[in-house]
């Protein structure tokens, strides 16, 4: 475990009260903050709520090939047997696939899309790299939910991410509606760190990625935060984009509809916030869950015609 | 088991395709249909969708004492140990309490409220009695969901209800919102009977009331009906009322919010549709799940001041 100063202790033997956030929410400062691409209204909303929702950010035409490639992957037996693929505890169907940007050039390029990367660099106030990428799938009538949690709590405790200086970009590969298990968030919950009770066992991720039992915030804190900030579930067509701060509490319910729900997540971390040893776990998690080797800054890359001639590196 | 003609076979050894509904949806005819209290617009909508939603039907002032009485019941140890109380398979909290109108005079009187009873008699085209009453509770963060099902399928197979001539009145005792597991319905699904595969074991209700495994419609039929009719989840304040036809497919998801969800259900059956022997089960269910003894027609009874002097029997 890390012997560095731990600002956010968790996985404790006994209850400890919530800790105020010790880090900025928007990390770019002064001139860098004002340069955009997000304007002050958007930045203030991100500071207040912990997320930004862009309905129909990409067109369906652009998104469709990603969903198609994902369906093709599901037929790749060797991939499906690998550790990177997590199956549903109830149905056995695909629940998550990790390391999407290593598996597919198409997904890799998308992580470097200038529209996303510009916003992410501004929010994190530095160059960025991919800490983790994944697809979370919920088949019709089958996908289980995800209980309330802070991603940062796990990345700090189990991966050794020192500070709250990461953001997830979640791109909807299918429509997200009221009935297919959309992501729910508690606005404002990113401003507190909830220490969790319960020590991390060895190889915890093998169980936690199916159903999280360790690193679960207590119901009293959840209730208080939800009473204060409410609960929101952004909904919209395939191609919609959610940027959410690494410490905002989120969850999702079961998919009780016939409509599949497939969301892509790219977790961007600041190059000034690379991983230390785990703060509260007996061992590191695998590279595909928390990158330590591939941490060079991402360079922009545009696959689509909209930005040609605007100084963005052209398609190779 | 019943040796009468079975219009709606279910709990079968092998797949059988859906059967068109053999019964009217609105049972009152001609002059009786037109006499109200529901007008032709409402009746047509009920015929089309299989349900009617009345947002804020009763005021919160009227509803609150019912919720308070329920909370008092939860402290009654003897009651809590009885078979009428079903606990949550995951949390152990109360999931359902059956026979509410026998446990409480307040609930009994509500079953005979003229505003509800007038509509129910019109929909069923006859005098009516209570086939079953229950509360379904979902505590904050704890209540499990209910998978998709037709109530009539169970009442026919396990209780011997001959025809589709029953309606459920569901009264919200708490607010129902997007996050506390509101009832979901598939509009139009009441016009087909989906025979289910799988024979009914003895004492099936002891398991099925916690989590239904037998009498579950197949996913292909569910998907087809949901693609055709969509899914709706009526939401509104405590005091809202849902009238839904006995064969409409419905479900509900887990309560992932801190806000409790408590809904009261009165199932009204036509006095011309009293129970026969079970059509597809080895034994009858208990009286509190399907009434055979108390089947005399309900008479109107008004506890509230609004209807005094309008020919309604006054409060005793």
Coordinates of C-alpha atoms in Angstrom, one line a residue:
Chain A
X1 CA 0.0 0.0 0.0
X2 CA 1.0 3.6 -0.5
X3 CA 3.0 5.3 2.3
X4 CA 2.1 8.8 1.0
X5 CA -0.2 11.2 2.6
X6 CA -3.8 9.9 2.2
X7 CA -6.2 12.8 1.9
X8 CA -9.1 10.4 1.3
X9 CA -9.0 7.4 3.7
X10 CA -11.4 4.6 2.9
X11 CA -11.9 0.9 3.3
X12 CA -11.8 1.5 7.1
X13 CA -12.4 -0.8 10.1
X14 CA -14.8 1.7 11.6
X15 CA -17.1 4.5 10.5
X16 CA -15.5 7.9 9.8
X17 CA -17.5 11.0 8.9
X18 CA -17.4 12.5 5.4
X19 CA -14.4 14.6 4.3
X20 CA -14.8 17.8 2.4
X21 CA -13.3 17.7 -1.1
X22 CA -9.6 18.8 -1.0
X23 CA -9.3 19.4 -4.7
X24 CA -10.6 21.9 -7.2
X25 CA -13.5 20.7 -9.4
X26 CA -12.4 22.6 -12.5
X27 CA -8.6 22.5 -12.5
X28 CA -7.8 25.0 -15.3
X29 CA -7.2 28.4 -13.8
X30 CA -7.5 32.1 -14.9
X31 CA -6.6 32.5 -18.6
X32 CA -6.6 28.7 -19.1
X33 CA -10.1 28.4 -17.6
X34 CA -11.5 31.2 -19.8
X35 CA -10.0 30.0 -23.1
X36 CA -12.7 27.4 -23.5
X37 CA -14.1 25.3 -25.1
X38 CA -16.5 25.2 -22.2
X39 CA -17.9 28.6 -21.2
X40 CA -18.4 29.9 -17.7
X41 CA -22.0 28.8 -17.6
X42 CA -21.0 25.2 -18.3
X43 CA -18.0 25.3 -16.0
X44 CA -20.2 26.7 -13.1
X45 CA -22.8 24.0 -13.7
X46 CA -20.0 21.3 -13.6
X47 CA -18.7 22.8 -10.4
X48 CA -22.3 22.8 -8.9
X49 CA -23.6 19.4 -10.2
X50 CA -20.4 17.4 -11.0
X51 CA -21.5 16.6 -14.5
X52 CA -22.4 18.0 -17.9
X53 CA -24.9 16.4 -20.3
X54 CA -24.8 16.9 -24.1
X55 CA -27.9 15.5 -25.7
X56 CA -27.2 14.2 -29.2
X57 CA -23.5 15.3 -29.1
X58 CA -22.6 13.0 -32.0
X59 CA -25.0 12.1 -34.7
X60 CA -26.3 8.5 -34.9
X61 CA -24.4 8.1 -38.2
X62 CA -21.1 8.5 -36.3
X63 CA -22.1 6.3 -33.4
X64 CA -23.6 3.4 -35.3
X65 CA -20.2 1.8 -36.4
X66 CA -19.1 1.7 -32.7
X67 CA -22.2 -0.3 -31.7
X68 CA -21.7 -2.5 -34.7
X69 CA -18.0 -3.2 -33.8
X70 CA -19.1 -4.0 -30.3
X71 CA -21.6 -6.6 -31.5
X72 CA -18.8 -8.1 -33.6
X73 CA -16.6 -8.3 -30.5
X74 CA -19.3 -10.2 -28.7
X75 CA -18.9 -13.0 -31.3
X76 CA -15.1 -13.2 -30.6
X77 CA -14.9 -16.3 -28.4
X78 CA -11.3 -15.7 -27.3
X79 CA -12.0 -12.1 -26.3
X80 CA -15.1 -13.2 -24.5
X81 CA -13.1 -15.6 -22.3
X82 CA -10.5 -13.0 -21.3
X83 CA -10.3 -11.3 -18.0
X84 CA -11.2 -8.0 -19.6
X85 CA -14.8 -9.2 -20.2
X86 CA -17.1 -9.2 -17.1
X87 CA -20.3 -11.2 -17.3
X88 CA -23.6 -10.4 -15.6
X89 CA -24.0 -12.2 -12.2
X90 CA -27.5 -13.2 -13.1
X91 CA -27.8 -13.7 -16.8
X92 CA -24.2 -14.5 -17.8
X93 CA -24.4 -11.9 -20.6
X94 CA -21.7 -9.3 -21.2
X95 CA -21.8 -6.7 -18.4
X96 CA -18.5 -4.8 -19.1
X97 CA -15.6 -4.9 -21.5
X98 CA -12.5 -3.1 -20.3
X99 CA -9.6 -1.7 -22.4
X100 CA -11.8 -0.8 -25.3
X101 CA -9.2 1.7 -26.7
X102 CA -6.6 -1.1 -26.9
X103 CA -8.9 -3.6 -28.5
X104 CA -10.1 -1.3 -31.3
X105 CA -8.5 1.5 -33.4
X106 CA -11.9 3.0 -33.8
X107 CA -12.4 3.4 -30.1
X108 CA -8.7 4.5 -29.6
X109 CA -9.2 7.4 -32.0
X110 CA -12.4 8.4 -30.3
X111 CA -10.6 8.9 -27.0
X112 CA -8.5 11.5 -28.9
X113 CA -11.5 13.3 -30.5
X114 CA -10.7 17.0 -30.3
X115 CA -14.3 17.9 -29.2
X116 CA -14.0 15.6 -26.2
X117 CA -10.4 16.1 -25.5
X118 CA -10.6 19.9 -25.5
X119 CA -13.2 19.9 -22.8
X120 CA -11.4 17.3 -20.7
X121 CA -8.1 19.2 -20.8
X122 CA -9.9 22.3 -19.6
X123 CA -11.7 20.5 -16.8
X124 CA -8.4 18.8 -15.6
X125 CA -6.2 21.8 -16.3
X126 CA -3.4 19.7 -17.9
X127 CA -2.6 17.2 -20.5
X128 CA -4.5 13.9 -20.0
X129 CA -4.2 10.2 -20.6
X130 CA -6.7 7.3 -20.4
X131 CA -6.8 5.7 -16.9
X132 CA -9.4 3.1 -18.0
X133 CA -11.9 2.6 -20.8
X134 CA -14.9 0.3 -20.8
X135 CA -18.2 -0.5 -22.2
X136 CA -21.1 -1.2 -19.8
X137 CA -23.8 -3.3 -21.5
X138 CA -27.3 -4.1 -20.4
X139 CA -29.2 -6.4 -22.7
X140 CA -32.9 -6.2 -22.8
X141 CA -34.6 -7.7 -19.7
X142 CA -31.2 -8.9 -18.5
X143 CA -28.8 -6.3 -17.4
X144 CA -28.3 -5.9 -13.7
X145 CA -27.8 -2.5 -12.1
X146 CA -24.9 -0.9 -10.4
X147 CA -25.3 0.3 -6.8
X148 CA -24.4 3.8 -5.8
X149 CA -20.7 4.5 -5.7
X150 CA -18.0 7.1 -6.3
X151 CA -15.5 5.9 -9.0
X152 CA -12.7 7.9 -7.3
X153 CA -13.2 6.0 -4.1
X154 CA -12.2 2.8 -5.9
X155 CA -9.5 4.4 -8.0
X156 CA -7.9 5.9 -4.9
X157 CA -8.2 2.9 -2.6
X158 CA -7.5 0.2 -5.1
X159 CA -5.5 1.9 -7.9
X160 CA -3.6 4.6 -5.9
X161 CA -5.0 7.6 -7.8
X162 CA -3.8 10.4 -5.5
X163 CA -6.2 13.3 -6.1
X164 CA -9.7 14.1 -7.6
X165 CA -8.4 15.1 -11.0
X166 CA -10.1 12.7 -13.4
X167 CA -13.3 12.9 -15.4
X168 CA -15.3 10.2 -17.2
X169 CA -16.7 10.7 -20.7
X170 CA -19.7 8.5 -21.2
X171 CA -20.9 8.2 -24.7
X172 CA -24.3 6.5 -25.3
X173 CA -24.1 3.9 -28.0
X174 CA -27.8 3.2 -27.8
X175 CA -30.7 5.4 -26.7
X176 CA -30.9 5.8 -23.0
X177 CA -34.4 6.0 -21.7
X178 CA -36.4 5.8 -18.5
X179 CA -36.7 2.0 -18.7
X180 CA -33.4 0.6 -19.9
X181 CA -31.3 1.4 -16.9
X182 CA -29.9 4.9 -17.6
X183 CA -27.1 6.3 -15.4
X184 CA -28.4 8.1 -12.3
X185 CA -26.3 10.8 -10.5
X186 CA -26.6 12.7 -7.3
X187 CA -25.9 16.3 -8.2
X188 CA -23.4 18.0 -5.8
X189 CA -22.2 14.7 -4.3
X190 CA -18.7 15.2 -5.8
X191 CA -18.0 17.9 -3.1
X192 CA -17.7 15.3 -0.3
X193 CA -15.7 12.2 0.1
X194 CA -17.5 9.4 1.9
X195 CA -15.1 7.1 3.6
X196 CA -16.3 3.5 3.3
X197 CA -16.2 0.8 5.9
X198 CA -14.8 -2.6 5.1
X199 CA -11.2 -3.6 4.1
X200 CA -10.3 -4.6 0.6
X201 CA -9.7 -8.3 0.2
X202 CA -7.1 -9.6 -2.3
X203 CA -8.3 -9.8 -5.9
X204 CA -11.4 -7.8 -4.9
X205 CA -12.0 -6.6 -8.4
X206 CA -12.9 -10.1 -9.6
X207 CA -16.0 -9.8 -7.4
X208 CA -16.6 -6.1 -7.4
X209 CA -16.9 -5.7 -11.1
X210 CA -19.9 -8.0 -11.0
X211 CA -21.5 -6.5 -7.9
X212 CA -19.8 -4.0 -5.7
X213 CA -19.8 -4.9 -2.0
X214 CA -16.6 -3.1 -0.8
X215 CA -16.4 0.7 -1.2
X216 CA -20.1 1.2 -0.9
X217 CA -21.1 4.4 0.8
X218 CA -23.4 4.1 3.8
X219 CA -27.1 4.7 3.3
X220 CA -27.3 7.6 5.7
X221 CA -24.8 9.6 3.7
X222 CA -26.5 8.6 0.4
X223 CA -29.9 9.6 1.7
X224 CA -28.6 13.0 3.0
X225 CA -26.9 13.8 -0.3
X226 CA -29.9 12.7 -2.4
X227 CA -32.3 14.8 -0.2
X228 CA -30.0 17.7 -0.8
X229 CA -29.2 17.4 -4.4
X230 CA -31.9 15.1 -5.7
X231 CA -31.3 12.4 -8.3
X232 CA -31.0 13.0 -12.0
X233 CA -30.9 10.5 -14.9
X234 CA -29.9 12.1 -18.2
X235 CA -31.8 10.5 -21.1
X236 CA -31.4 10.9 -24.8
X237 CA -30.5 9.3 -28.2
X238 CA -27.4 7.4 -29.1
X239 CA -24.6 9.8 -29.5
X240 CA -25.4 11.8 -26.4
X241 CA -22.4 12.5 -24.1
X242 CA -22.1 12.7 -20.3
X243 CA -19.0 14.2 -18.7
X244 CA -18.9 13.4 -15.0
X245 CA -16.4 14.2 -12.3
X246 CA -14.6 11.2 -10.8
X247 CA -16.1 11.6 -7.3
X248 CA -19.8 12.2 -8.2
X249 CA -22.0 9.4 -6.8
X250 CA -23.8 7.4 -9.5
X251 CA -25.7 4.2 -10.0
X252 CA -28.0 2.5 -12.4
X253 CA -31.0 0.3 -12.2
X254 CA -31.8 -3.0 -14.0
X255 CA -32.8 -2.9 -17.6
X256 CA -36.5 -4.0 -17.5
X257 CA -37.2 -3.1 -21.1
X258 CA -36.5 -5.0 -24.3
X259 CA -34.2 -2.2 -25.4
X260 CA -30.5 -2.8 -25.0
X261 CA -28.4 -0.1 -23.2
X262 CA -24.8 0.2 -24.1
X263 CA -22.7 3.0 -22.8
X264 CA -19.0 3.7 -23.5
X265 CA -16.8 5.1 -20.8
X266 CA -13.4 6.8 -21.2
X267 CA -11.8 7.8 -18.0
X268 CA -9.4 10.7 -18.4
X269 CA -6.8 11.4 -15.8
X270 CA -4.4 14.3 -15.5
X271 CA -0.8 13.5 -16.3
X272 CA 0.0 15.2 -13.0
X273 CA -2.2 12.7 -11.1
X274 CA -0.7 9.4 -12.2
X275 CA -1.1 6.3 -10.0
X276 CA 0.8 5.7 -6.8
X277 CA 0.6 2.4 -4.9
X278 CA -3.0 1.5 -3.8
X279 CA -4.0 3.6 -0.7
X280 CA -6.3 0.9 0.8
X281 CA -5.8 -2.4 -1.0
X282 CA -3.3 -5.2 -0.7
X283 CA -2.4 -5.3 -4.4
X284 CA -2.5 -3.4 -7.6
X285 CA -5.3 -4.0 -10.1
X286 CA -4.5 -5.1 -13.7
X287 CA -3.3 -2.6 -16.3
X288 CA -6.7 -2.7 -18.1
X289 CA -8.4 -1.4 -14.9
X290 CA -5.9 1.3 -14.0
X291 CA -3.2 2.3 -16.5
X292 CA 0.4 2.7 -15.2
X293 CA 2.3 1.9 -18.4
X294 CA 0.5 3.9 -21.0
X295 CA 0.3 7.4 -19.5
X296 CA 1.7 9.7 -22.2
X297 CA -0.4 12.7 -23.0
X298 CA -3.1 12.1 -25.6
X299 CA -2.8 14.0 -28.8
X300 CA -5.9 15.1 -30.7
X301 CA -7.0 13.1 -33.7
X302 CA -10.0 13.6 -35.9
X303 CA -11.7 10.9 -37.8
X304 CA -14.5 13.1 -39.0
X305 CA -14.6 15.8 -41.6
X306 CA -16.0 18.6 -39.4
X307 CA -12.6 19.9 -38.2
X308 CA -10.3 19.5 -41.1
X309 CA -8.2 22.5 -41.7
X310 CA -8.6 23.7 -38.1
X311 CA -5.2 22.7 -36.9
X312 CA -6.2 19.2 -35.8
X313 CA -4.0 16.3 -36.8
X314 CA -5.6 14.6 -39.8
X315 CA -6.6 11.0 -40.0
X316 CA -3.6 8.7 -40.5
Chain B
X1 CA -57.9 -28.4 -10.6
X2 CA -60.9 -27.1 -12.4
X3 CA -62.6 -29.3 -14.9
X4 CA -64.4 -26.4 -16.5
X5 CA -63.6 -25.0 -20.0
X6 CA -60.3 -23.2 -19.8
X7 CA -60.2 -20.2 -22.1
X8 CA -56.8 -19.2 -20.9
X9 CA -54.5 -22.2 -20.6
X10 CA -51.2 -21.5 -18.8
X11 CA -48.4 -23.2 -16.7
X12 CA -47.9 -25.5 -19.7
X13 CA -45.3 -28.2 -20.4
X14 CA -44.5 -26.6 -23.8
X15 CA -44.7 -23.3 -25.6
X16 CA -48.1 -22.2 -26.9
X17 CA -48.7 -19.1 -28.8
X18 CA -50.6 -16.0 -27.4
X19 CA -54.4 -16.2 -27.2
X20 CA -56.5 -13.2 -28.2
X21 CA -58.5 -11.9 -25.3
X22 CA -61.9 -13.6 -25.1
X23 CA -63.6 -11.1 -22.8
X24 CA -64.8 -7.5 -23.0
X25 CA -62.5 -4.8 -21.6
X26 CA -65.3 -2.5 -20.4
X27 CA -68.1 -4.8 -19.2
X28 CA -70.9 -2.3 -18.8
X29 CA -73.0 -2.2 -22.0
X30 CA -75.2 0.4 -23.7
X31 CA -77.1 2.6 -21.2
X32 CA -75.1 1.2 -18.3
X33 CA -71.9 2.1 -20.1
X34 CA -73.1 5.7 -20.8
X35 CA -74.3 6.4 -17.3
X36 CA -70.8 7.1 -16.0
X37 CA -69.1 8.1 -13.9
X38 CA -66.3 7.5 -16.5
X39 CA -67.0 9.2 -19.8
X40 CA -66.5 7.8 -23.3
X41 CA -63.0 9.3 -23.6
X42 CA -61.9 7.6 -20.4
X43 CA -63.5 4.3 -21.3
X44 CA -61.9 4.3 -24.8
X45 CA -58.6 5.0 -23.3
X46 CA -59.0 2.1 -20.8
X47 CA -60.0 -0.1 -23.7
X48 CA -56.9 1.0 -25.6
X49 CA -54.3 1.1 -22.9
X50 CA -55.7 -1.2 -20.1
X51 CA -55.4 1.5 -17.4
X52 CA -56.4 4.9 -16.3
X53 CA -54.3 7.3 -14.3
X54 CA -55.7 9.9 -11.9
X55 CA -52.9 12.2 -10.7
X56 CA -53.7 13.6 -7.2
X57 CA -57.1 11.8 -7.0
X58 CA -57.2 12.1 -3.2
X59 CA -55.6 15.0 -1.4
X60 CA -52.5 14.3 0.8
X61 CA -54.6 15.1 3.9
X62 CA -56.9 12.2 3.2
X63 CA -54.0 9.8 2.3
X64 CA -51.7 10.6 5.2
X65 CA -53.6 8.6 7.9
X66 CA -53.4 5.5 5.8
X67 CA -49.6 5.7 5.6
X68 CA -49.4 6.4 9.3
X69 CA -51.6 3.4 10.1
X70 CA -49.3 1.3 7.9
X71 CA -46.2 2.4 9.8
X72 CA -48.0 1.5 13.0
X73 CA -48.7 -2.0 11.6
X74 CA -45.0 -2.5 10.9
X75 CA -44.5 -2.3 14.6
X76 CA -47.0 -5.0 15.3
X77 CA -44.8 -8.1 15.9
X78 CA -47.5 -10.6 15.8
X79 CA -48.8 -9.3 12.5
X80 CA -45.3 -9.1 11.1
X81 CA -44.8 -12.8 11.8
X82 CA -48.1 -13.9 10.0
X83 CA -48.3 -15.4 6.6
X84 CA -50.0 -12.3 5.3
X85 CA -46.8 -10.4 5.5
X86 CA -44.2 -11.1 2.8
X87 CA -40.6 -9.9 3.4
X88 CA -38.1 -8.8 0.8
X89 CA -35.9 -11.6 -0.4
X90 CA -32.8 -9.4 -0.2
X91 CA -33.3 -7.0 2.7
X92 CA -35.8 -8.8 4.9
X93 CA -37.9 -5.6 5.1
X94 CA -41.7 -5.7 4.4
X95 CA -42.4 -6.3 0.8
X96 CA -46.2 -6.9 0.9
X97 CA -49.0 -7.1 3.4
X98 CA -52.1 -8.9 2.2
X99 CA -55.7 -8.6 3.4
X100 CA -55.4 -4.9 4.3
X101 CA -59.2 -4.4 4.3
X102 CA -59.6 -7.1 6.9
X103 CA -56.8 -5.7 9.1
X104 CA -58.0 -2.2 9.2
X105 CA -61.4 -0.5 9.2
X106 CA -59.9 2.5 7.6
X107 CA -58.7 0.5 4.6
X108 CA -62.0 -1.5 4.5
X109 CA -64.0 1.7 4.2
X110 CA -61.7 3.0 1.5
X111 CA -62.5 -0.1 -0.6
X112 CA -66.1 1.1 -0.6
X113 CA -65.4 4.7 -1.4
X114 CA -68.1 5.8 -3.9
X115 CA -65.6 7.6 -6.1
X116 CA -63.6 4.4 -6.7
X117 CA -66.5 2.0 -6.5
X118 CA -68.6 3.9 -9.1
X119 CA -65.8 3.6 -11.7
X120 CA -65.1 0.0 -10.9
X121 CA -68.7 -1.1 -11.2
X122 CA -68.9 0.6 -14.6
X123 CA -65.7 -1.1 -15.8
X124 CA -66.9 -4.5 -14.6
X125 CA -70.5 -4.1 -15.5
X126 CA -71.9 -5.5 -12.3
X127 CA -71.7 -5.5 -8.5
X128 CA -68.2 -6.2 -7.2
X129 CA -66.3 -7.6 -4.3
X130 CA -62.7 -7.6 -3.1
X131 CA -60.7 -10.5 -4.5
X132 CA -57.5 -9.4 -2.8
X133 CA -56.1 -6.4 -1.1
X134 CA -52.4 -5.6 -0.4
X135 CA -49.8 -3.0 0.2
X136 CA -46.6 -3.2 -1.8
X137 CA -43.8 -1.5 0.1
X138 CA -40.3 -0.5 -1.1
X139 CA -38.1 1.0 1.5
X140 CA -35.4 3.5 0.5
X141 CA -32.5 1.7 -1.2
X142 CA -34.0 -1.7 -0.3
X143 CA -37.1 -2.6 -2.2
X144 CA -36.6 -5.3 -4.8
X145 CA -38.6 -5.0 -8.1
X146 CA -41.4 -7.1 -9.5
X147 CA -40.8 -8.8 -12.9
X148 CA -43.2 -8.4 -15.8
X149 CA -46.4 -10.3 -15.3
X150 CA -50.2 -10.4 -15.8
X151 CA -52.1 -10.6 -12.5
X152 CA -54.9 -12.4 -14.3
X153 CA -52.5 -15.2 -15.3
X154 CA -51.9 -16.0 -11.7
X155 CA -55.5 -15.5 -10.5
X156 CA -56.7 -17.7 -13.3
X157 CA -54.1 -20.5 -12.9
X158 CA -53.7 -20.5 -9.2
X159 CA -57.1 -19.1 -7.9
X160 CA -59.5 -20.3 -10.5
X161 CA -60.7 -16.8 -11.6
X162 CA -62.7 -17.8 -14.8
X163 CA -62.7 -14.6 -16.9
X164 CA -61.0 -11.3 -17.4
X165 CA -63.5 -9.3 -15.4
X166 CA -61.4 -7.8 -12.6
X167 CA -59.7 -4.5 -12.1
X168 CA -57.0 -3.3 -9.6
X169 CA -57.2 0.1 -8.0
X170 CA -53.8 1.2 -6.9
X171 CA -53.6 4.1 -4.6
X172 CA -50.2 5.8 -4.0
X173 CA -49.6 6.2 -0.3
X174 CA -46.3 8.0 -1.0
X175 CA -45.1 10.0 -4.0
X176 CA -44.2 7.8 -6.9
X177 CA -41.2 9.2 -8.8
X178 CA -38.8 8.0 -11.5
X179 CA -36.3 6.7 -8.9
X180 CA -38.3 4.9 -6.2
X181 CA -39.6 2.0 -8.3
X182 CA -42.9 3.1 -9.7
X183 CA -45.3 0.7 -11.4
X184 CA -44.6 0.3 -15.2
X185 CA -47.2 -0.9 -17.6
X186 CA -47.2 -2.0 -21.3
X187 CA -50.2 -0.2 -22.8
X188 CA -52.4 -2.5 -24.9
X189 CA -50.9 -5.8 -23.5
X190 CA -54.3 -6.6 -21.8
X191 CA -55.6 -7.6 -25.2
X192 CA -53.6 -10.8 -25.4
X193 CA -53.2 -13.7 -23.0
X194 CA -49.6 -15.0 -22.9
X195 CA -49.7 -18.7 -21.9
X196 CA -46.7 -19.4 -19.6
X197 CA -44.4 -22.4 -19.7
X198 CA -43.8 -24.3 -16.4
X199 CA -46.1 -26.2 -14.1
X200 CA -47.2 -24.8 -10.8
X201 CA -45.6 -26.5 -7.8
X202 CA -47.4 -27.0 -4.5
X203 CA -47.4 -24.0 -2.2
X204 CA -46.0 -21.9 -5.1
X205 CA -47.2 -18.7 -3.6
X206 CA -44.8 -19.0 -0.7
X207 CA -42.0 -18.4 -3.2
X208 CA -43.8 -16.5 -5.9
X209 CA -44.8 -13.6 -3.7
X210 CA -41.1 -12.9 -3.0
X211 CA -39.9 -13.4 -6.5
X212 CA -42.1 -14.8 -9.3
X213 CA -40.5 -17.6 -11.3
X214 CA -43.6 -19.5 -12.5
X215 CA -46.2 -17.6 -14.6
X216 CA -43.6 -15.4 -16.2
X217 CA -44.3 -14.5 -19.8
X218 CA -41.6 -15.2 -22.3
X219 CA -39.2 -12.5 -23.4
X220 CA -40.1 -12.7 -27.0
X221 CA -43.8 -11.9 -26.3
X222 CA -42.8 -9.1 -23.8
X223 CA -40.5 -7.5 -26.3
X224 CA -43.1 -7.6 -29.1
X225 CA -45.7 -6.1 -26.9
X226 CA -43.4 -3.4 -25.5
X227 CA -42.2 -2.5 -29.1
X228 CA -45.8 -2.1 -30.0
X229 CA -47.3 -0.3 -27.0
X230 CA -44.2 1.1 -25.4
X231 CA -43.8 1.2 -21.6
X232 CA -45.4 3.8 -19.3
X233 CA -44.7 4.5 -15.6
X234 CA -47.3 6.9 -14.2
X235 CA -45.8 9.2 -11.6
X236 CA -47.3 11.6 -9.2
X237 CA -48.0 12.7 -5.6
X238 CA -49.4 10.5 -2.8
X239 CA -53.1 10.3 -3.3
X240 CA -52.8 9.5 -7.1
X241 CA -54.9 6.6 -8.3
X242 CA -54.2 4.0 -11.0
X243 CA -57.0 1.7 -12.2
X244 CA -55.6 -1.2 -14.2
X245 CA -57.2 -4.1 -16.0
X246 CA -56.4 -7.5 -14.6
X247 CA -54.5 -8.7 -17.7
X248 CA -52.3 -5.7 -18.4
X249 CA -48.6 -6.6 -18.1
X250 CA -46.9 -4.6 -15.4
X251 CA -43.6 -4.7 -13.4
X252 CA -41.5 -2.4 -11.3
X253 CA -37.8 -1.8 -10.8
X254 CA -35.8 -1.6 -7.5
X255 CA -36.1 1.4 -5.4
X256 CA -32.6 3.0 -5.7
X257 CA -33.6 6.2 -4.0
X258 CA -33.8 7.1 -0.3
X259 CA -37.6 7.8 -0.8
X260 CA -39.9 5.0 0.3
X261 CA -42.6 3.8 -2.1
X262 CA -45.8 2.4 -0.7
X263 CA -48.7 1.6 -2.9
X264 CA -52.1 0.2 -1.9
X265 CA -53.9 -2.3 -4.2
X266 CA -57.5 -3.2 -4.0
X267 CA -58.5 -5.9 -6.5
X268 CA -62.1 -5.8 -7.5
X269 CA -63.7 -8.8 -9.1
X270 CA -67.2 -9.0 -10.6
X271 CA -69.7 -11.0 -8.5
X272 CA -70.4 -12.9 -11.8
X273 CA -66.8 -14.0 -11.9
X274 CA -66.2 -15.7 -8.5
X275 CA -63.5 -18.2 -8.2
X276 CA -63.7 -21.8 -9.5
X277 CA -61.1 -24.4 -8.7
X278 CA -57.6 -23.4 -9.8
X279 CA -57.1 -24.0 -13.6
X280 CA -53.5 -24.8 -13.4
X281 CA -52.3 -25.4 -9.8
X282 CA -52.5 -28.4 -7.5
X283 CA -54.2 -26.5 -4.6
X284 CA -56.1 -23.4 -3.7
X285 CA -54.3 -20.4 -2.4
X286 CA -55.2 -19.0 1.1
X287 CA -58.3 -16.8 1.5
X288 CA -56.2 -13.6 1.9
X289 CA -54.7 -14.1 -1.6
X290 CA -58.0 -15.0 -3.3
X291 CA -61.3 -14.5 -1.6
X292 CA -63.9 -17.3 -1.7
X293 CA -65.8 -16.7 1.5
X294 CA -66.3 -12.9 1.5
X295 CA -67.9 -12.3 -1.9
X296 CA -71.0 -10.3 -1.2
X297 CA -71.3 -7.1 -3.2
X298 CA -69.7 -4.1 -1.7
X299 CA -71.9 -1.2 -0.7
X300 CA -70.8 2.4 -1.0
X301 CA -69.5 4.0 2.1
X302 CA -68.2 7.6 2.5
X303 CA -65.8 8.6 5.1
X304 CA -65.3 12.0 3.8
X305 CA -67.5 15.1 3.7
X306 CA -67.6 15.7 0.0
X307 CA -70.5 13.5 -0.9
X308 CA -72.8 13.9 2.1
X309 CA -76.4 14.4 1.1
X310 CA -75.8 12.8 -2.3
X311 CA -77.5 9.5 -1.6
X312 CA -74.3 7.8 -0.2
X313 CA -74.6 5.9 3.0
X314 CA -73.2 8.1 5.7
X315 CA -70.3 7.2 8.0
X316 CA -71.4 4.8 10.8

